[in-house]
Short mmCIF file of C-alpha atoms and ligand atoms in Angstrom, two decimals:
data_model
loop_
_atom_site.label_atom_id
_atom_site.label_comp_id
_atom_site.label_asym_id
_atom_site.label_seq_id
_atom_site.Cartn_x
_atom_site.Cartn_y
_atom_site.Cartn_z
CA UNK A 24 0.04 0.22 0.40
CA UNK A 25 1.30 3.62 -0.84
CA UNK A 26 2.04 5.84 1.87
CA UNK A 27 0.05 8.96 2.21
CA UNK A 28 1.92 11.90 3.96
CA UNK A 29 -0.58 14.65 4.58
CA UNK A 30 0.59 18.01 5.56
CA UNK A 31 -0.78 18.71 9.10
CA UNK A 32 -1.03 22.50 8.33
CA UNK A 33 1.27 25.55 9.17
CA UNK A 34 3.07 25.23 12.45
CA UNK A 35 5.12 27.93 13.67
CA UNK A 36 7.73 27.68 16.25
CA UNK A 37 7.85 30.65 18.34
CA UNK A 38 10.81 30.53 21.16
CA UNK A 39 10.33 32.38 24.36
CA UNK A 40 12.64 33.68 26.93
CA UNK A 41 12.27 31.89 30.92
CA UNK A 42 14.51 32.67 33.60
CA UNK A 43 14.89 28.75 34.45
CA UNK A 44 18.10 27.01 33.77
CA UNK A 45 16.79 25.20 30.77
CA UNK A 46 16.85 28.70 28.48
CA UNK A 47 14.12 29.05 26.40
CA UNK A 48 10.73 27.61 25.61
CA UNK A 49 9.02 26.83 22.54
CA UNK A 50 5.42 27.67 21.90
CA UNK A 51 3.39 27.00 18.62
CA UNK A 52 1.41 28.24 16.94
CA UNK A 53 -1.10 25.52 14.56
CA UNK A 54 -2.84 27.09 12.08
CA UNK A 55 -5.67 24.62 10.86
CA UNK A 56 -9.31 25.35 11.15
CA UNK A 57 -8.69 27.15 14.49
CA UNK A 58 -5.48 29.02 15.25
CA UNK A 59 -4.38 26.86 18.14
CA UNK A 60 -1.79 28.02 20.65
CA UNK A 61 0.20 24.78 21.75
CA UNK A 62 1.96 25.47 25.61
CA UNK A 63 1.84 29.59 26.92
CA UNK A 64 5.58 30.18 27.58
CA UNK A 65 6.12 31.82 31.60
CA UNK A 66 4.21 34.75 33.24
CA UNK A 67 6.92 37.28 32.48
CA UNK A 68 6.34 40.70 30.90
CA UNK A 69 9.40 40.14 29.00
CA UNK A 70 8.09 36.53 27.59
CA UNK A 71 4.49 38.19 26.92
CA UNK A 72 6.14 41.03 24.24
CA UNK A 73 8.59 38.92 22.62
CA UNK A 74 5.42 36.49 22.19
CA UNK A 75 3.29 39.72 20.67
CA UNK A 76 6.17 40.45 18.76
CA UNK A 77 6.75 37.03 16.98
CA UNK A 78 3.38 36.82 16.65
CA UNK A 79 3.15 40.54 14.78
CA UNK A 80 5.62 38.69 12.14
CA UNK A 81 3.27 36.25 11.30
CA UNK A 82 0.59 38.80 10.73
CA UNK A 83 -1.10 37.79 14.26
CA UNK A 84 -2.27 39.57 17.79
CA UNK A 85 -3.03 37.95 20.57
CA UNK A 86 -6.99 38.34 19.92
CA UNK A 87 -6.74 35.91 16.76
CA UNK A 88 -5.75 33.05 18.94
CA UNK A 89 -8.83 30.64 18.92
CA UNK A 90 -7.37 28.07 21.69
CA UNK A 91 -4.82 26.75 23.73
CA UNK A 92 -3.76 22.99 24.18
CA UNK A 93 -1.32 22.71 27.16
CA UNK A 94 1.23 19.84 27.20
CA UNK A 95 1.89 20.10 30.75
CA UNK A 96 1.30 21.91 33.84
CA UNK A 97 5.26 23.38 34.57
CA UNK A 98 5.28 27.28 34.95
CA UNK A 99 7.00 27.44 31.43
CA UNK A 100 4.19 25.92 29.39
CA UNK A 101 1.26 27.57 31.21
CA UNK A 102 2.55 31.11 32.47
CA UNK A 103 0.71 32.91 29.60
CA UNK A 104 -2.36 32.10 30.28
CA UNK A 105 -2.68 34.52 32.56
CA UNK A 106 -1.80 37.51 30.04
CA UNK A 107 -4.35 36.10 27.33
CA UNK A 108 -7.95 36.52 27.23
CA UNK A 109 -9.82 34.78 30.15
CA UNK A 110 -12.40 33.59 27.36
CA UNK A 111 -10.35 31.13 25.31
CA UNK A 112 -10.92 27.81 25.67
CA UNK A 113 -7.47 25.88 27.40
CA UNK A 114 -7.32 22.08 26.61
CA UNK A 115 -5.04 19.61 28.96
CA UNK A 116 -5.19 16.84 30.76
CA UNK A 117 -6.96 16.90 33.93
CA UNK A 118 -3.69 16.73 36.19
CA UNK A 119 -3.02 20.15 35.20
CA UNK A 120 -5.70 21.63 37.28
CA UNK A 121 -4.81 21.47 40.52
CA UNK A 122 -1.31 22.47 39.66
CA UNK A 123 -2.75 25.76 37.43
CA UNK A 124 -5.51 26.71 39.72
CA UNK A 125 -2.97 26.85 42.31
CA UNK A 126 -5.12 24.75 44.58
CA UNK A 127 -3.82 25.25 48.24
CA UNK A 128 -4.99 21.74 49.85
CA UNK A 129 -3.32 19.83 46.73
CA UNK A 130 0.14 22.10 47.64
CA UNK A 131 -0.54 21.38 51.14
CA UNK A 132 -1.36 17.50 49.99
CA UNK A 133 2.19 17.96 47.64
CA UNK A 134 4.45 19.00 50.25
CA UNK A 135 3.40 16.43 52.94
CA UNK A 136 4.56 13.78 49.97
CA UNK A 137 8.07 15.27 49.43
CA UNK A 138 8.66 15.44 53.03
CA UNK A 139 7.86 11.78 54.24
CA UNK A 140 8.91 10.93 50.39
CA UNK A 141 12.25 12.82 51.20
CA UNK A 142 12.67 11.33 54.79
CA UNK A 143 12.79 7.77 53.24
CA UNK A 144 15.33 8.64 50.59
CA UNK A 145 17.56 9.87 53.59
CA UNK A 146 17.19 13.35 53.14
CA UNK A 147 16.78 16.13 56.44
CA UNK A 148 16.49 19.24 57.21
CA UNK A 149 17.30 21.09 54.07
CA UNK A 150 13.73 20.09 52.47
CA UNK A 151 11.54 23.18 53.61
CA UNK A 152 14.26 25.25 51.61
CA UNK A 153 13.55 23.28 48.37
CA UNK A 154 9.91 23.14 49.03
CA UNK A 155 10.14 27.02 49.15
CA UNK A 156 12.09 26.83 46.13
CA UNK A 157 8.97 25.24 44.22
CA UNK A 158 6.94 28.35 45.60
CA UNK A 159 9.36 30.09 43.66
CA UNK A 160 8.87 28.73 40.41
CA UNK A 161 5.40 28.95 40.53
CA UNK A 162 5.21 32.80 40.65
CA UNK A 163 6.03 32.23 37.18
CA UNK A 164 2.90 30.35 36.50
CA UNK A 165 -0.78 30.88 36.15
CA UNK A 166 -3.81 30.64 38.11
CA UNK A 167 -6.50 30.14 35.76
CA UNK A 168 -8.50 26.71 34.69
CA UNK A 169 -8.92 24.00 32.15
CA UNK A 170 -12.14 25.08 30.23
CA UNK A 171 -12.00 20.98 28.68
CA UNK A 172 -10.00 17.66 29.63
CA UNK A 173 -8.57 15.71 27.32
CA UNK A 174 -7.45 11.87 27.35
CA UNK A 175 -5.72 9.34 25.69
CA UNK A 176 -7.15 9.19 21.98
CA UNK A 177 -9.15 12.42 22.32
CA UNK A 178 -8.99 14.92 19.28
CA UNK A 179 -9.27 18.46 19.83
CA UNK A 180 -11.89 21.10 17.68
CA UNK A 181 -10.69 22.84 15.09
CA UNK A 182 -7.56 20.63 14.98
CA UNK A 183 -8.52 17.88 12.35
CA UNK A 184 -6.23 14.67 12.18
CA UNK A 185 -4.71 15.65 15.41
CA UNK A 186 -4.92 13.03 18.27
CA UNK A 187 -3.90 13.49 21.75
CA UNK A 188 -1.42 11.01 23.35
CA UNK A 189 -1.06 10.64 27.05
CA UNK A 190 2.68 10.93 27.52
CA UNK A 191 3.21 10.68 31.40
CA UNK A 192 6.98 10.69 33.00
CA UNK A 193 8.38 14.44 33.10
CA UNK A 194 4.70 15.46 34.21
CA UNK A 195 1.72 13.50 35.29
CA UNK A 196 -0.38 15.98 33.32
CA UNK A 197 1.84 15.39 29.96
CA UNK A 198 0.18 14.71 26.76
CA UNK A 199 1.53 15.35 23.29
CA UNK A 200 -0.44 16.10 20.27
CA UNK A 201 0.19 13.62 17.07
CA UNK A 202 -0.60 13.94 13.52
CA UNK A 203 -0.70 10.67 11.88
CA UNK A 204 -1.23 11.45 8.60
CA UNK A 205 2.17 13.07 8.57
CA UNK A 206 3.74 11.52 11.84
CA UNK A 207 4.03 14.89 13.02
CA UNK A 208 4.23 15.24 17.25
CA UNK A 209 3.92 18.24 18.97
CA UNK A 210 5.87 16.47 21.68
CA UNK A 211 5.93 19.07 25.00
CA UNK A 212 8.93 18.03 26.61
CA UNK A 213 8.40 14.34 26.33
CA UNK A 214 11.84 14.22 23.86
CA UNK A 215 14.06 17.32 23.67
CA UNK A 216 17.10 17.06 21.33
CA UNK A 217 19.54 18.62 23.11
CA UNK A 218 19.20 17.85 26.64
CA UNK A 219 17.52 14.45 28.40
CA UNK A 220 14.07 15.45 30.00
CA UNK A 221 13.74 14.76 33.53
CA UNK A 222 11.26 12.46 35.21
CA UNK A 223 10.59 14.69 37.76
CA UNK A 224 9.03 13.39 40.98
CA UNK A 225 5.39 14.22 41.68
CA UNK A 226 2.69 13.10 44.56
CA UNK A 227 0.36 10.64 43.10
CA UNK A 228 -2.98 12.45 41.76
CA UNK A 229 -5.15 9.33 41.80
CA UNK A 230 -5.19 6.96 45.24
CA UNK A 231 -1.86 6.33 47.13
CA UNK A 232 0.65 4.80 44.89
CA UNK A 233 3.60 7.05 44.24
CA UNK A 234 4.21 7.00 40.33
CA UNK A 235 7.34 5.73 39.36
CA UNK A 236 8.40 8.66 36.76
CA UNK A 237 11.42 6.59 34.79
CA UNK A 238 9.31 3.99 34.20
CA UNK A 239 6.45 5.73 32.92
CA UNK A 240 8.55 7.94 30.82
CA UNK A 241 10.67 5.12 29.12
CA UNK A 242 6.98 3.67 28.13
CA UNK A 243 6.08 6.94 26.76
CA UNK A 244 9.18 7.35 25.10
CA UNK A 245 8.64 3.53 23.62
CA UNK A 246 5.02 4.69 22.41
CA UNK A 247 6.61 7.54 20.35
CA UNK A 248 9.59 5.27 18.91
CA UNK A 249 6.90 2.18 17.94
CA UNK A 250 5.29 5.22 15.73
CA UNK A 251 7.69 5.65 14.27
CA UNK A 252 7.25 9.42 14.27
CA UNK A 253 8.77 11.61 11.64
CA UNK A 254 9.34 15.06 12.94
CA UNK A 255 8.89 16.26 16.75
CA UNK A 256 8.30 19.97 17.75
CA UNK A 257 9.86 20.13 21.14
CA UNK A 258 8.70 22.35 24.22
CA UNK A 259 12.92 23.49 24.30
CA UNK A 260 15.62 23.32 21.52
CA UNK A 261 15.50 22.80 17.40
CA UNK A 262 12.89 20.50 15.76
CA UNK A 263 13.98 16.40 16.05
CA UNK A 264 14.08 14.75 12.86
CA UNK A 265 15.64 11.73 14.24
CA UNK A 266 13.13 10.68 17.17
CA UNK A 267 13.65 6.63 16.97
CA UNK A 268 17.10 6.87 16.68
CA UNK A 269 17.37 9.52 19.57
CA UNK A 270 15.18 7.64 21.41
CA UNK A 271 17.17 4.61 21.12
CA UNK A 272 20.07 6.39 22.34
CA UNK A 273 18.53 7.61 25.27
CA UNK A 274 16.83 4.49 26.58
CA UNK A 275 20.80 3.00 26.31
CA UNK A 276 22.24 5.80 27.98
CA UNK A 277 19.92 5.07 30.81
CA UNK A 278 20.28 1.43 30.93
CA UNK A 279 24.03 2.42 31.52
CA UNK A 280 23.77 4.39 34.18
CA UNK A 281 21.67 2.11 35.92
CA UNK A 282 24.54 -0.61 35.66
CA UNK A 283 26.28 1.96 37.62
CA UNK A 284 24.39 2.24 40.15
CA UNK A 285 24.34 -1.72 40.76
CA UNK A 286 28.02 -1.37 40.79
CA UNK A 287 27.86 1.02 43.41
CA UNK A 288 25.31 -1.05 45.73
CA UNK A 289 27.11 -4.11 44.72
CA UNK A 290 29.85 -2.55 47.02
CA UNK A 291 27.39 -1.65 49.65
CA UNK A 292 24.07 -0.99 50.50
CA UNK A 293 22.98 3.02 50.44
CA UNK A 294 20.20 5.13 50.57
CA UNK A 295 18.66 6.65 48.06
CA UNK A 296 20.28 10.21 48.87
CA UNK A 297 23.73 8.33 48.85
CA UNK A 298 23.16 6.63 45.53
CA UNK A 299 22.05 10.32 44.49
CA UNK A 300 25.58 12.10 45.91
CA UNK A 301 27.76 9.64 44.08
CA UNK A 302 25.78 10.38 40.73
CA UNK A 303 25.16 13.83 40.89
CA UNK A 304 28.60 15.09 43.79
CA UNK A 305 28.72 18.79 42.10
CA UNK A 306 24.64 19.39 41.42
CA UNK A 307 22.96 17.34 44.14
CA UNK A 308 22.87 20.20 46.51
CA UNK A 309 21.83 23.23 44.18
CA UNK A 310 19.29 20.82 42.12
CA UNK A 311 17.89 18.07 44.60
CA UNK A 312 14.30 17.39 43.19
CA UNK A 313 15.96 17.18 39.89
CA UNK A 314 18.85 15.05 41.16
CA UNK A 315 17.02 12.77 43.13
CA UNK A 316 14.29 12.15 40.83
CA UNK A 317 16.31 11.19 38.18
CA UNK A 318 18.22 8.47 41.14
CA UNK A 319 14.89 7.45 42.37
CA UNK A 320 14.05 6.41 38.30
CA UNK A 321 16.85 4.56 38.19
CA UNK A 322 16.08 2.55 41.55
CA UNK A 323 12.61 1.77 40.66
CA UNK A 324 13.79 0.85 36.94
CA UNK A 325 16.38 -1.84 38.58
CA UNK A 326 13.89 -2.84 40.83
CA UNK A 327 11.13 -3.45 38.67
CA UNK A 328 13.78 -5.93 36.82
CA UNK A 329 14.68 -7.80 40.44
CA UNK A 330 17.89 -6.17 39.79
CA UNK A 331 18.27 -5.02 43.41
CA UNK A 332 16.03 -5.09 46.64
CA UNK A 333 14.97 -2.13 49.28
CA UNK A 334 15.00 -2.57 53.15
CA UNK A 335 13.80 -0.10 55.46
CA UNK A 336 16.04 0.60 58.20
CA UNK A 337 15.13 3.31 60.85
CA UNK A 338 12.28 4.34 58.52
CA UNK A 339 14.51 5.02 55.52
CA UNK A 340 15.04 3.09 52.66
CA UNK A 341 18.03 0.67 51.84
CA UNK A 342 19.02 -0.26 48.52
CA UNK A 343 21.34 -3.48 48.12
CA UNK A 344 21.91 -5.82 45.09
CA UNK A 345 20.33 -9.15 45.38
ZN1 ZN B 416 8.73 20.45 31.22
#
């Protein structure tokens, strides 16, 4: 059968500044039956002015935008929702909701989750300091609600041919938009060309069980690889044309890091924090949540495949080889 490659529509990438170490963030303007903005930058006047200038170069103003889709709840992807018309329909996964509405009971639950988890990982007094850091990044986020919740397999009005894929791991709320006819993906932070995306720790959104974010993330990557996506428009950095090869490389690199962790644990049993300190000796203090997310991801990965086991000693999790 002959392969049919339909053109998905016009996609314009607009890069916007952020105050975060990740650097610029991309938002995408998709011109189809409706003019759709995919992701919405950080909430800074600098980003907003930049956005308006770039829109003007394309012949648009913010008032021309018909709807917004957000790939996940991180501040660099949602902040400017506060500057856009409150009438604009906003689409996203339901797990965005407590973050973007700044739900105070959710944040209490969030802090308690991290307090309990970090104690088990071997972290002590610096926890509260880190929580303050989260609060600081939330200043760049928005305070508004989704208009419509979307889930796996959904379509969005005005975007014919595009389907929602649930791709958790980097965030529990993460989705991507896939155009099957042309195998083009609006990927959010699922796959970035120049850096690895981080499987960030988050509290459970449904039920009690902690999401194993690296396992989720690897599964999301495999789904994209199996689709043989031709082009990924990412949330940061340049368009990715070799997604399948890049995913294979990333999964391989991750296996290698897991092997390093097994070797460490062969020498002596360690807490997650001790593994983290050995994996990231220079950055773990400054980026504790990021590096512990990565570390616990590695440990989850090894536990899943039965390479290591865990015991609780004095309230802390101690990992050792089998
Ligand atoms: Zn993100």
